[in-house]
mmCIF file of C-alpha atoms in Angstrom:
data_model
loop_
_atom_site.group_PDB
_atom_site.id
_atom_site.type_symbol
_atom_site.label_atom_id
_atom_site.label_comp_id
_atom_site.label_asym_id
_atom_site.label_seq_id
_atom_site.Cartn_x
_atom_site.Cartn_y
_atom_site.Cartn_z
ATOM 1 C CA MET A 1 10.935 13.486 -2.272
ATOM 2 C CA GLY A 2 11.098 14.320 1.378
ATOM 3 C CA PRO A 3 14.340 16.150 2.141
ATOM 4 C CA LEU A 4 14.684 17.521 -0.906
ATOM 5 C CA SER A 5 11.274 19.204 -1.360
ATOM 6 C CA VAL A 6 11.095 20.154 2.357
ATOM 7 C CA ASN A 7 14.359 22.106 2.043
ATOM 8 C CA GLU A 8 13.119 23.428 -1.262
ATOM 9 C CA LEU A 9 16.299 22.503 -2.984
ATOM 10 C CA ILE A 10 13.911 21.225 -5.710
ATOM 11 C CA SER A 11 10.486 22.955 -6.940
ATOM 12 C CA GLU A 12 7.259 21.706 -6.745
ATOM 13 C CA ASN A 13 6.741 20.902 -9.998
ATOM 14 C CA THR A 14 10.092 19.067 -9.891
ATOM 15 C CA ASN A 15 8.932 16.993 -6.841
ATOM 16 C CA LEU A 16 5.819 16.096 -8.648
ATOM 17 C CA PHE A 17 7.593 14.894 -11.801
ATOM 18 C CA LEU A 18 10.032 12.859 -9.413
ATOM 19 C CA ALA A 19 6.756 11.160 -7.676
ATOM 20 C CA PHE A 20 5.538 10.491 -11.570
ATOM 21 C CA ILE A 21 8.822 8.610 -11.862
ATOM 22 C CA ILE A 22 8.961 6.675 -8.964
ATOM 23 C CA GLY A 23 5.110 6.065 -8.899
ATOM 24 C CA ILE A 24 5.624 4.226 -12.357
ATOM 25 C CA GLY A 25 8.423 2.258 -10.830
ATOM 26 C CA PHE A 26 6.734 1.413 -7.906
ATOM 27 C CA GLY A 27 3.911 0.016 -9.963
ATOM 28 C CA PHE A 28 5.939 -1.532 -12.205
ATOM 29 C CA VAL A 29 7.344 -3.568 -9.545
ATOM 30 C CA LEU A 30 4.269 -4.284 -8.156
ATOM 31 C CA GLU A 31 2.717 -5.609 -11.300
ATOM 32 C CA GLN A 32 5.738 -7.813 -11.928
ATOM 33 C CA SER A 33 5.659 -9.167 -8.129
ATOM 34 C CA GLY A 34 1.973 -10.677 -9.281
ATOM 35 C CA PHE A 35 -0.020 -7.913 -7.071
ATOM 36 C CA SER A 36 -2.139 -6.936 -9.842
ATOM 37 C CA SER A 37 -4.006 -10.035 -9.422
ATOM 38 C CA SER A 38 -7.073 -9.872 -6.795
ATOM 39 C CA ARG A 39 -6.624 -13.868 -5.854
ATOM 40 C CA LYS A 40 -3.103 -13.221 -5.044
ATOM 41 C CA LEU A 41 -3.884 -10.539 -2.622
ATOM 42 C CA ALA A 42 -6.953 -12.071 -1.041
ATOM 43 C CA GLY A 43 -4.964 -14.879 -0.361
ATOM 44 C CA VAL A 44 -3.496 -13.051 2.568
ATOM 45 C CA PHE A 45 -6.772 -13.032 4.531
ATOM 46 C CA TYR A 46 -7.113 -16.718 3.406
ATOM 47 C CA GLY A 47 -4.018 -18.158 4.281
ATOM 48 C CA TYR A 48 -2.999 -19.799 0.780
ATOM 49 C CA ASP A 49 -0.587 -17.221 -0.120
ATOM 50 C CA THR A 50 0.838 -14.418 2.009
ATOM 51 C CA VAL A 51 3.464 -12.530 -0.139
ATOM 52 C CA VAL A 52 1.503 -9.108 0.262
ATOM 53 C CA LEU A 53 2.268 -9.652 4.119
ATOM 54 C CA LYS A 54 5.784 -10.392 3.656
ATOM 55 C CA VAL A 55 6.597 -7.844 1.037
ATOM 56 C CA PHE A 56 5.154 -4.693 2.573
ATOM 57 C CA PHE A 57 6.630 -5.675 6.090
ATOM 58 C CA THR A 58 9.854 -6.460 4.598
ATOM 59 C CA ALA A 59 9.738 -2.765 2.886
ATOM 60 C CA ALA A 60 8.511 -1.378 5.972
ATOM 61 C CA ILE A 61 11.254 -2.696 8.012
ATOM 62 C CA THR A 62 13.955 -1.873 5.665
ATOM 63 C CA ALA A 63 12.763 1.821 5.357
ATOM 64 C CA MET A 64 12.553 1.768 9.283
ATOM 65 C CA LEU A 65 16.238 0.433 9.778
ATOM 66 C CA GLY A 66 17.441 2.834 6.768
ATOM 67 C CA LEU A 67 15.932 5.863 8.275
ATOM 68 C CA LEU A 68 17.176 4.780 11.800
ATOM 69 C CA PHE A 69 20.691 4.184 10.461
ATOM 70 C CA PHE A 70 20.548 7.472 8.398
ATOM 71 C CA SER A 71 19.635 9.337 11.340
ATOM 72 C CA LEU A 72 22.404 7.910 13.685
ATOM 73 C CA PHE A 73 24.916 8.827 10.913
ATOM 74 C CA GLY A 74 23.455 12.376 10.878
ATOM 75 C CA TRP A 75 22.484 12.092 7.121
ATOM 76 C CA VAL A 76 18.623 12.468 7.588
ATOM 77 C CA ASP A 77 16.837 14.984 10.534
ATOM 78 C CA LEU A 78 13.883 12.782 11.544
ATOM 79 C CA ASN A 79 12.287 15.821 12.378
ATOM 80 C CA LEU A 80 11.840 16.749 9.071
ATOM 81 C CA VAL A 81 10.228 13.394 8.096
ATOM 82 C CA TYR A 82 6.516 14.209 7.791
ATOM 83 C CA VAL A 83 4.322 11.910 10.050
ATOM 84 C CA ASN A 84 0.851 11.433 9.322
ATOM 85 C CA PRO A 85 -1.453 13.154 12.119
ATOM 86 C CA THR A 86 -3.649 10.773 13.693
ATOM 87 C CA TYR A 87 -7.485 11.023 13.968
ATOM 88 C CA LEU A 88 -8.165 8.104 15.902
ATOM 89 C CA THR A 89 -11.429 7.579 15.465
ATOM 90 C CA SER A 90 -11.483 8.126 11.658
ATOM 91 C CA ALA A 91 -8.343 5.922 11.855
ATOM 92 C CA ILE A 92 -10.174 2.949 13.261
ATOM 93 C CA ILE A 93 -13.582 3.265 11.061
ATOM 94 C CA GLY A 94 -11.403 3.853 7.899
ATOM 95 C CA GLY A 95 -9.325 0.854 8.542
ATOM 96 C CA MET A 96 -12.458 -1.307 9.050
ATOM 97 C CA ILE A 97 -13.689 -0.085 5.895
ATOM 98 C CA MET A 98 -10.362 -0.285 3.940
ATOM 99 C CA GLY A 99 -10.066 -4.057 5.462
ATOM 100 C CA VAL A 100 -13.392 -5.144 4.372
ATOM 101 C CA GLY A 101 -13.138 -3.526 1.075
ATOM 102 C CA PHE A 102 -9.820 -5.132 0.279
ATOM 103 C CA ILE A 103 -11.182 -8.956 1.336
ATOM 104 C CA ILE A 104 -14.359 -8.226 -0.623
ATOM 105 C CA GLY A 105 -12.422 -6.840 -3.848
ATOM 106 C CA GLY A 106 -9.239 -8.207 -3.200
ATOM 107 C CA TYR A 107 -7.196 -4.951 -3.825
ATOM 108 C CA CYS A 108 -6.024 -2.080 -1.890
ATOM 109 C CA PRO A 109 -6.092 1.594 -3.567
ATOM 110 C CA GLY A 110 -2.439 1.276 -4.994
ATOM 111 C CA THR A 111 -2.537 -2.499 -6.467
ATOM 112 C CA SER A 112 -6.155 -1.589 -7.899
ATOM 113 C CA PHE A 113 -4.336 0.960 -10.508
ATOM 114 C CA CYS A 114 -2.190 -1.464 -11.412
ATOM 115 C CA GLY A 115 -4.910 -4.205 -11.777
ATOM 116 C CA VAL A 116 -6.285 -1.396 -14.139
ATOM 117 C CA SER A 117 -3.127 -1.094 -16.360
ATOM 118 C CA ILE A 118 -3.071 -4.230 -17.357
ATOM 119 C CA GLY A 119 -6.586 -4.297 -18.163
ATOM 120 C CA LYS A 120 -8.375 -6.229 -15.133
ATOM 121 C CA ILE A 121 -11.807 -6.047 -15.474
ATOM 122 C CA ASP A 122 -12.403 -6.561 -11.616
ATOM 123 C CA ALA A 123 -9.669 -3.921 -10.808
ATOM 124 C CA PHE A 124 -11.804 -1.357 -12.935
ATOM 125 C CA VAL A 125 -15.030 -2.511 -10.786
ATOM 126 C CA PHE A 126 -12.799 -1.713 -7.757
ATOM 127 C CA ILE A 127 -12.064 1.687 -8.979
ATOM 128 C CA GLY A 128 -15.641 2.425 -9.866
ATOM 129 C CA GLY A 129 -16.194 1.643 -6.037
ATOM 130 C CA LEU A 130 -13.464 3.618 -5.110
ATOM 131 C CA PHE A 131 -14.878 6.373 -6.952
ATOM 132 C CA LEU A 132 -18.121 6.232 -5.469
ATOM 133 C CA GLY A 133 -17.153 5.853 -2.138
ATOM 134 C CA VAL A 134 -14.586 9.066 -2.476
ATOM 135 C CA LEU A 135 -17.941 11.155 -4.200
ATOM 136 C CA ILE A 136 -19.944 9.747 -0.963
ATOM 137 C CA PHE A 137 -17.806 11.271 1.467
ATOM 138 C CA GLY A 138 -17.106 14.201 -0.202
ATOM 139 C CA LEU A 139 -21.000 15.141 -0.740
ATOM 140 C CA GLY A 140 -21.761 13.824 2.737
ATOM 141 C CA TYR A 141 -18.718 15.550 4.768
ATOM 142 C CA ASN A 142 -20.884 17.992 6.852
ATOM 143 C CA ILE A 143 -22.705 14.512 8.474
ATOM 144 C CA TRP A 144 -19.691 13.155 9.031
ATOM 145 C CA ASP A 145 -16.681 16.080 9.972
ATOM 146 C CA GLY A 146 -17.210 15.686 13.444
ATOM 147 C CA MET A 147 -16.606 11.487 13.438
ATOM 148 C CA TYR A 148 -13.877 12.199 10.869
ATOM 149 C CA LEU A 149 -12.009 15.087 13.007
ATOM 150 C CA ALA A 150 -12.593 13.270 16.216
ATOM 151 C CA LYS A 151 -9.961 12.417 18.507
ATOM 152 C CA PHE A 152 -6.915 14.354 17.016
ATOM 153 C CA LEU A 153 -3.605 12.980 18.569
ATOM 154 C CA GLY A 154 -1.069 14.879 16.690
ATOM 155 C CA SER A 155 1.626 12.718 15.440
ATOM 156 C CA PRO A 156 2.601 10.263 18.126
ATOM 157 C CA LYS A 157 4.613 7.392 17.576
ATOM 158 C CA ILE A 158 3.999 3.870 19.491
ATOM 159 C CA SER A 159 7.860 3.731 20.664
ATOM 160 C CA THR A 160 7.136 7.661 22.528
ATOM 161 C CA THR A 161 3.446 6.049 23.643
ATOM 162 C CA LEU A 162 5.204 2.753 24.829
ATOM 163 C CA GLY A 163 8.270 4.972 26.585
ATOM 164 C CA LEU A 164 10.708 3.092 24.261
ATOM 165 C CA SER A 165 13.630 4.650 22.245
ATOM 166 C CA ASP A 166 13.053 4.279 18.727
ATOM 167 C CA GLY A 167 16.099 1.616 18.228
ATOM 168 C CA VAL A 168 14.505 -0.539 20.955
ATOM 169 C CA PHE A 169 10.862 -0.647 19.330
ATOM 170 C CA ALA A 170 12.554 -1.197 16.183
ATOM 171 C CA PHE A 171 14.077 -4.317 17.435
ATOM 172 C CA LEU A 172 10.883 -5.687 19.134
ATOM 173 C CA LEU A 173 8.881 -5.145 15.500
ATOM 174 C CA ILE A 174 11.781 -6.978 13.608
ATOM 175 C CA ILE A 175 10.810 -9.802 16.239
ATOM 176 C CA ILE A 176 7.204 -9.500 15.497
ATOM 177 C CA ALA A 177 7.835 -9.484 11.556
ATOM 178 C CA LEU A 178 9.991 -12.484 11.871
ATOM 179 C CA VAL A 179 7.286 -14.506 14.024
ATOM 180 C CA MET A 180 4.409 -13.246 11.730
ATOM 181 C CA PHE A 181 6.850 -14.615 8.374
ATOM 182 C CA ARG A 182 6.834 -17.675 10.542
ATOM 183 C CA VAL A 183 3.263 -17.994 10.727
ATOM 184 C CA ALA A 184 2.449 -17.060 7.121
ATOM 185 C CA GLU A 185 4.675 -19.945 5.941
ATOM 186 C CA TRP A 186 2.903 -22.182 8.144
ATOM 187 C CA ALA A 187 -0.655 -21.228 6.645
ATOM 188 C CA GLU A 188 0.642 -21.304 3.475
ATOM 189 C CA LYS A 189 1.699 -25.071 4.075
ATOM 190 C CA LYS A 190 -1.827 -25.507 6.364
ATOM 191 C CA PHE A 191 -4.102 -23.881 3.275
ATOM 192 C CA PRO A 192 -2.771 -24.434 0.268
ATOM 193 C CA ARG A 193 -4.461 -23.799 -3.344
ATOM 194 C CA GLU A 194 -2.921 -24.962 -6.615
ATOM 195 C CA GLN A 195 -4.370 -22.569 -8.725
ATOM 196 C CA TYR A 196 -5.607 -19.012 -7.957
ATOM 197 C CA MET B 1 19.823 -21.464 3.464
ATOM 198 C CA LYS B 2 15.924 -20.769 3.566
ATOM 199 C CA PRO B 3 14.945 -17.119 2.691
ATOM 200 C CA LEU B 4 13.296 -16.291 5.880
ATOM 201 C CA ARG B 5 16.499 -17.532 7.781
ATOM 202 C CA LEU B 6 18.802 -15.465 5.221
ATOM 203 C CA LEU B 7 16.492 -12.423 6.378
ATOM 204 C CA ALA B 8 16.514 -12.825 9.770
ATOM 205 C CA LEU B 9 20.369 -13.543 9.888
ATOM 206 C CA PHE B 10 20.847 -10.097 8.532
ATOM 207 C CA ILE B 11 18.179 -7.735 10.099
ATOM 208 C CA ILE B 12 18.329 -9.141 13.653
ATOM 209 C CA PRO B 13 21.587 -8.040 14.230
ATOM 210 C CA MET B 14 20.783 -4.877 12.530
ATOM 211 C CA GLY B 15 18.127 -4.485 15.021
ATOM 212 C CA LEU B 16 20.700 -5.185 17.913
ATOM 213 C CA ILE B 17 22.740 -2.818 16.905
ATOM 214 C CA ILE B 18 20.090 0.017 16.334
ATOM 215 C CA ALA B 19 18.719 -0.718 20.037
ATOM 216 C CA ALA B 20 21.750 -0.595 21.551
ATOM 217 C CA VAL B 21 23.273 2.642 20.177
ATOM 218 C CA PRO B 22 21.713 5.778 21.808
ATOM 219 C CA GLN B 23 19.223 8.078 19.814
ATOM 220 C CA ASN B 24 21.063 10.833 17.845
ATOM 221 C CA LYS B 25 19.870 13.621 19.795
ATOM 222 C CA THR B 26 22.925 16.067 18.611
ATOM 223 C CA LYS B 27 20.678 18.675 17.772
ATOM 224 C CA PRO B 28 20.996 21.780 20.159
ATOM 225 C CA TYR B 29 18.231 22.269 22.783
ATOM 226 C CA LYS B 30 18.062 26.004 22.318
ATOM 227 C CA LEU B 31 18.596 27.879 19.333
ATOM 228 C CA THR B 32 21.441 30.367 18.536
ATOM 229 C CA ALA B 33 20.929 33.666 17.257
ATOM 230 C CA ASP B 34 22.295 32.547 14.030
ATOM 231 C CA GLN B 35 19.773 30.256 13.774
ATOM 232 C CA LEU B 36 16.824 32.350 14.814
ATOM 233 C CA LEU B 37 17.775 35.155 12.270
ATOM 234 C CA GLY B 38 17.841 32.594 9.716
ATOM 235 C CA GLU B 39 14.580 31.276 10.583
ATOM 236 C CA ALA B 40 13.056 34.878 10.641
ATOM 237 C CA ASN B 41 14.601 35.852 7.456
ATOM 238 C CA ALA B 42 13.536 32.559 5.734
ATOM 239 C CA ARG B 43 9.822 33.748 7.278
ATOM 240 C CA THR B 44 9.283 30.085 8.302
ATOM 241 C CA GLN B 45 6.851 31.143 11.233
ATOM 242 C CA TYR B 46 4.047 32.766 8.606
ATOM 243 C CA VAL B 47 1.166 30.881 7.754
ATOM 244 C CA ALA B 48 -1.343 32.444 4.840
ATOM 245 C CA PRO B 49 -4.683 33.589 6.084
ATOM 246 C CA GLU B 50 -6.635 31.470 3.672
ATOM 247 C CA ILE B 51 -5.063 28.213 5.431
ATOM 248 C CA VAL B 52 -6.229 29.573 8.703
ATOM 249 C CA ALA B 53 -9.763 30.362 7.701
ATOM 250 C CA ASP B 54 -9.925 27.074 6.164
ATOM 251 C CA MET B 55 -9.053 25.229 9.289
ATOM 252 C CA ILE B 56 -11.353 27.595 11.518
ATOM 253 C CA VAL B 57 -14.489 26.480 8.690
ATOM 254 C CA LYS B 58 -13.777 23.018 8.672
ATOM 255 C CA LYS B 59 -13.247 23.016 12.701
ATOM 256 C CA ASP B 60 -9.656 21.319 12.092
ATOM 257 C CA PRO B 61 -9.057 20.181 15.485
ATOM 258 C CA SER B 62 -5.392 20.014 14.848
ATOM 259 C CA PHE B 63 -4.704 23.825 15.533
ATOM 260 C CA GLN B 64 -5.160 26.466 18.369
ATOM 261 C CA LEU B 65 -5.329 30.649 17.642
ATOM 262 C CA ILE B 66 -3.921 32.256 20.255
ATOM 263 C CA ASP B 67 -4.674 35.885 20.769
ATOM 264 C CA VAL B 68 -1.515 37.535 22.040
ATOM 265 C CA ARG B 69 -3.159 40.959 22.666
ATOM 266 C CA ASN B 70 -4.429 42.397 26.356
ATOM 267 C CA GLN B 71 -7.539 41.070 27.569
ATOM 268 C CA ASP B 72 -9.576 44.035 26.465
ATOM 269 C CA GLU B 73 -9.258 44.053 22.813
ATOM 270 C CA PHE B 74 -9.683 40.077 23.023
ATOM 271 C CA GLU B 75 -12.901 40.681 24.782
ATOM 272 C CA LYS B 76 -13.990 43.413 21.969
ATOM 273 C CA PHE B 77 -13.246 40.772 19.077
ATOM 274 C CA SER B 78 -11.578 37.399 18.576
ATOM 275 C CA LEU B 79 -11.207 34.979 16.327
ATOM 276 C CA PRO B 80 -13.477 31.789 16.479
ATOM 277 C CA GLY B 81 -12.197 29.495 18.836
ATOM 278 C CA ALA B 82 -9.236 31.706 20.358
ATOM 279 C CA ILE B 83 -7.840 31.595 23.503
ATOM 280 C CA ASN B 84 -6.307 34.674 25.020
ATOM 281 C CA ILE B 85 -2.585 35.011 26.172
ATOM 282 C CA PRO B 86 -1.531 38.223 26.398
ATOM 283 C CA VAL B 87 2.006 38.666 25.271
ATOM 284 C CA SER B 88 3.029 40.100 29.030
ATOM 285 C CA ASP B 89 1.936 36.657 30.285
ATOM 286 C CA LEU B 90 3.357 34.304 27.702
ATOM 287 C CA LEU B 91 6.138 32.795 30.242
ATOM 288 C CA SER B 92 3.420 32.063 32.817
ATOM 289 C CA ASP B 93 3.853 28.276 33.886
ATOM 290 C CA LYS B 94 0.014 27.821 33.143
ATOM 291 C CA HIS B 95 0.653 28.222 29.668
ATOM 292 C CA THR B 96 3.271 26.060 28.908
ATOM 293 C CA ASP B 97 1.255 22.786 28.315
ATOM 294 C CA ILE B 98 -0.185 24.975 25.418
ATOM 295 C CA LEU B 99 2.969 26.403 24.047
ATOM 296 C CA ASN B 100 5.250 23.844 24.831
ATOM 297 C CA GLN B 101 3.863 20.514 22.723
ATOM 298 C CA ASP B 102 4.245 18.882 19.289
ATOM 299 C CA ILE B 103 0.426 18.078 18.716
ATOM 300 C CA LYS B 104 -1.556 20.830 17.788
ATOM 301 C CA MET B 105 -0.351 23.786 15.471
ATOM 302 C CA ASN B 106 -0.226 27.167 17.407
ATOM 303 C CA ILE B 107 -1.304 30.207 15.505
ATOM 304 C CA PHE B 108 -0.147 33.574 17.550
ATOM 305 C CA TYR B 109 -2.330 36.359 16.085
ATOM 306 C CA SER B 110 -2.454 40.475 16.941
ATOM 307 C CA ASN B 111 -3.709 43.436 15.291
ATOM 308 C CA GLY B 112 -0.453 43.402 12.952
ATOM 309 C CA THR B 113 2.270 40.888 13.259
ATOM 310 C CA ILE B 114 4.320 42.545 15.678
ATOM 311 C CA THR B 115 3.038 41.295 19.005
ATOM 312 C CA ALA B 116 2.370 38.102 17.478
ATOM 313 C CA ASN B 117 6.078 38.012 16.224
ATOM 314 C CA GLU B 118 7.450 38.937 19.610
ATOM 315 C CA ALA B 119 5.507 35.648 20.952
ATOM 316 C CA TRP B 120 7.006 33.377 18.334
ATOM 317 C CA MET B 121 10.445 34.804 18.917
ATOM 318 C CA VAL B 122 10.360 34.497 22.571
ATOM 319 C CA THR B 123 8.804 30.529 21.931
ATOM 320 C CA ARG B 124 11.093 29.436 19.231
ATOM 321 C CA GLN B 125 14.035 30.970 21.594
ATOM 322 C CA LEU B 126 12.858 28.097 23.764
ATOM 323 C CA SER B 127 12.652 26.075 21.321
ATOM 324 C CA TYR B 128 8.950 24.985 21.137
ATOM 325 C CA LYS B 129 7.605 23.576 17.695
ATOM 326 C CA ASN B 130 4.231 24.159 16.445
ATOM 327 C CA ASN B 131 4.149 27.846 16.886
ATOM 328 C CA PHE B 132 3.177 30.036 13.717
ATOM 329 C CA VAL B 133 1.752 33.971 12.533
ATOM 330 C CA PRO B 134 -0.759 34.562 10.224
ATOM 331 C CA GLU B 135 0.383 36.894 7.718
ATOM 332 C CA GLY B 136 -0.655 40.151 8.066
ATOM 333 C CA GLY B 137 -2.374 39.967 11.391
ATOM 334 C CA LEU B 138 -5.830 40.712 11.985
ATOM 335 C CA ASN B 139 -5.644 44.405 10.073
ATOM 336 C CA TYR B 140 -4.814 41.881 6.883
ATOM 337 C CA TRP B 141 -7.388 39.576 7.941
ATOM 338 C CA PHE B 142 -10.356 42.167 7.542
ATOM 339 C CA ASP B 143 -9.129 42.774 4.142
ATOM 340 C CA ALA B 144 -8.321 39.484 2.565
ATOM 341 C CA ILE B 145 -10.617 37.408 4.307
ATOM 342 C CA LEU B 146 -13.882 39.277 5.383
ATOM 343 C CA ASN B 147 -13.886 41.844 2.787
ATOM 344 C CA PRO B 148 -11.813 40.573 -0.268
ATOM 345 C CA GLN B 149 -11.637 43.116 -3.294
ATOM 346 C CA LYS B 150 -12.416 41.772 -6.775
ATOM 347 C CA PRO B 151 -9.429 41.526 -8.767
ATOM 348 C CA ALA B 152 -8.849 43.085 -11.998
ATOM 349 C CA SER B 153 -10.873 41.350 -14.911
ATOM 350 C CA THR B 154 -7.102 41.049 -16.161
ATOM 351 C CA SER B 155 -5.647 39.171 -13.702
ATOM 352 C CA PRO B 156 -4.834 35.517 -13.768
ATOM 353 C CA ASP B 157 -7.073 32.659 -13.063
ATOM 354 C CA GLU B 158 -5.290 32.196 -9.682
ATOM 355 C CA GLU B 159 -6.242 35.474 -8.353
ATOM 356 C CA PHE B 160 -9.958 34.737 -9.377
ATOM 357 C CA ALA B 161 -9.624 31.212 -7.334
ATOM 358 C CA LYS B 162 -8.088 33.086 -4.394
ATOM 359 C CA TYR B 163 -11.028 35.549 -4.276
ATOM 360 C CA ASP B 164 -13.859 33.019 -4.569
ATOM 361 C CA PHE B 165 -12.138 31.259 -1.633
ATOM 362 C CA ARG B 166 -11.689 34.437 0.739
ATOM 363 C CA LEU B 167 -15.392 35.146 -0.414
ATOM 364 C CA SER B 168 -16.885 31.640 0.761
ATOM 365 C CA ALA B 169 -14.637 31.713 3.669
ATOM 366 C CA GLY B 170 -15.437 35.293 4.881
ATOM 367 C CA LYS B 171 -19.302 34.825 4.444
ATOM 368 C CA ALA B 172 -18.597 31.436 6.501
ATOM 369 C CA LEU B 173 -17.319 33.504 9.007
ATOM 370 C CA GLY B 174 -19.269 35.706 9.176
ATOM 371 C CA GLY B 175 -17.608 38.488 7.169
ATOM 372 C CA GLY B 176 -18.629 39.896 3.467
ATOM 373 C CA LEU B 177 -21.247 42.110 4.532
ATOM 374 C CA THR B 178 -19.627 45.114 2.587
ATOM 375 C CA VAL B 179 -19.398 43.272 -0.681
ATOM 376 C CA GLN B 180 -22.701 41.864 -0.025
ATOM 377 C CA THR B 181 -24.735 44.840 0.876
ATOM 378 C CA ASN B 182 -26.407 45.099 -2.937
ATOM 379 C CA GLN B 183 -26.872 41.424 -3.296
ATOM 380 C CA ASN B 184 -28.650 39.120 -1.013
ATOM 381 C CA GLN B 185 -28.296 40.096 2.603
ATOM 382 C CA SER B 186 -29.283 36.867 3.944
ATOM 383 C CA SER B 187 -26.446 34.932 2.748
ATOM 384 C CA ALA B 188 -24.030 36.583 4.986
ATOM 385 C CA SER B 189 -25.024 34.138 7.840
ATOM 386 C CA SER B 190 -25.535 31.020 5.704
ATOM 387 C CA LYS B 191 -22.589 28.837 5.373
ATOM 388 C CA PRO B 192 -21.960 28.241 1.811
ATOM 389 C CA ALA B 193 -19.890 25.427 0.706
ATOM 390 C CA LEU B 194 -16.127 26.153 1.071
ATOM 391 C CA GLN B 195 -14.092 25.844 -2.005
ATOM 392 C CA SER B 196 -10.933 24.524 -1.245
ATOM 393 C CA ALA B 197 -7.864 26.370 0.315
ATOM 394 C CA PRO B 198 -4.176 26.077 -1.174
ATOM 395 C CA LYS B 199 -2.802 22.919 0.613
ATOM 396 C CA LYS B 200 -0.231 22.495 3.276
ATOM 397 C CA LYS B 201 2.971 20.649 1.871
ATOM 398 C CA LYS B 202 2.172 17.079 2.822
ATOM 399 C CA ALA B 203 3.553 13.644 1.725
ATOM 400 C CA ALA B 204 1.254 10.993 1.410
ATOM 401 C CA GLY B 205 1.496 7.274 0.978
ATOM 402 C CA GLY B 206 0.194 3.624 1.207
ATOM 403 C CA CYS B 207 -0.052 0.705 -0.458
#
């Protein structure tokens, strides 16, 4: 609960409790939207079901517009919004590992727990792999800490890097998203599957 | 109407509006005396020495230690990886790039906290971000990290966890000799596995 916790309006424990409630809500919505099916999730890579792309991109755009308008009205101080710091090398390598894991396993970490909550065996296997990866990473930390911490860039924003205002970048992203949604609809028609 | 068209009809005008309006930059460039006093009272500049020790041991590239004492003192002793910017030289142009940036977390340290706080106040008045001061300065660093005292047996578990962390961090940073004299001397130079320090507040997310 960003501003409430950062400004210490609520305690750390209340923050965790709210996170728990919101987490349950998030998981419930994911499950009800069919995101606990690995075939549906993997569909985005094969083109037969692109609902994941649409849902997450729409969520990102909604949140982006919301934050920008809130900042415009002076309701939110964007300087207080935490931005994950960028370690470029590990972001690229981690992104590739995550992508490959997503295609092979058919889940991303959040949705795998949705799958587990309704007893999907493949989700249990996926989480087994997830913990194995965490264990290997932790035990071998001294081997790859140099690579893990390389190319630290702070918390840069793409808009600043491109020299655009946040608003113009947001508008460009909306256009890109709409084009992607159009391509996704085309892909669903081009590579249809009746049952999955 | 198709859902995609409906979505486009709604978000394209919103995007156009947000692209057209100027960004909200109503925050004052410099802090007023009131704001500075508020920050100083809230002790926002302080960072726990355990966090600093954790970052040094883990070779975290996201911070820069800045020794604000004079050059003689810096040459006699400094923390690993620290650079020397004496407080008298703070406003020199050659240091602006280091002090005024929003990438790395700068940590000013001095023997106590007075000189480091002077540096913090000056940079804060210039509205530079990312500058911090370790609690207690180097004096406390020696007591807390390099030679931690074992808590009383009746202390709560958190005190023992903190002590264990300080002990392992101190050993990794070349300290711990006074508490180790009756035990294994060679362990002071080897780097033991570090227990995790109390974490900074972070938000996490993702799918």
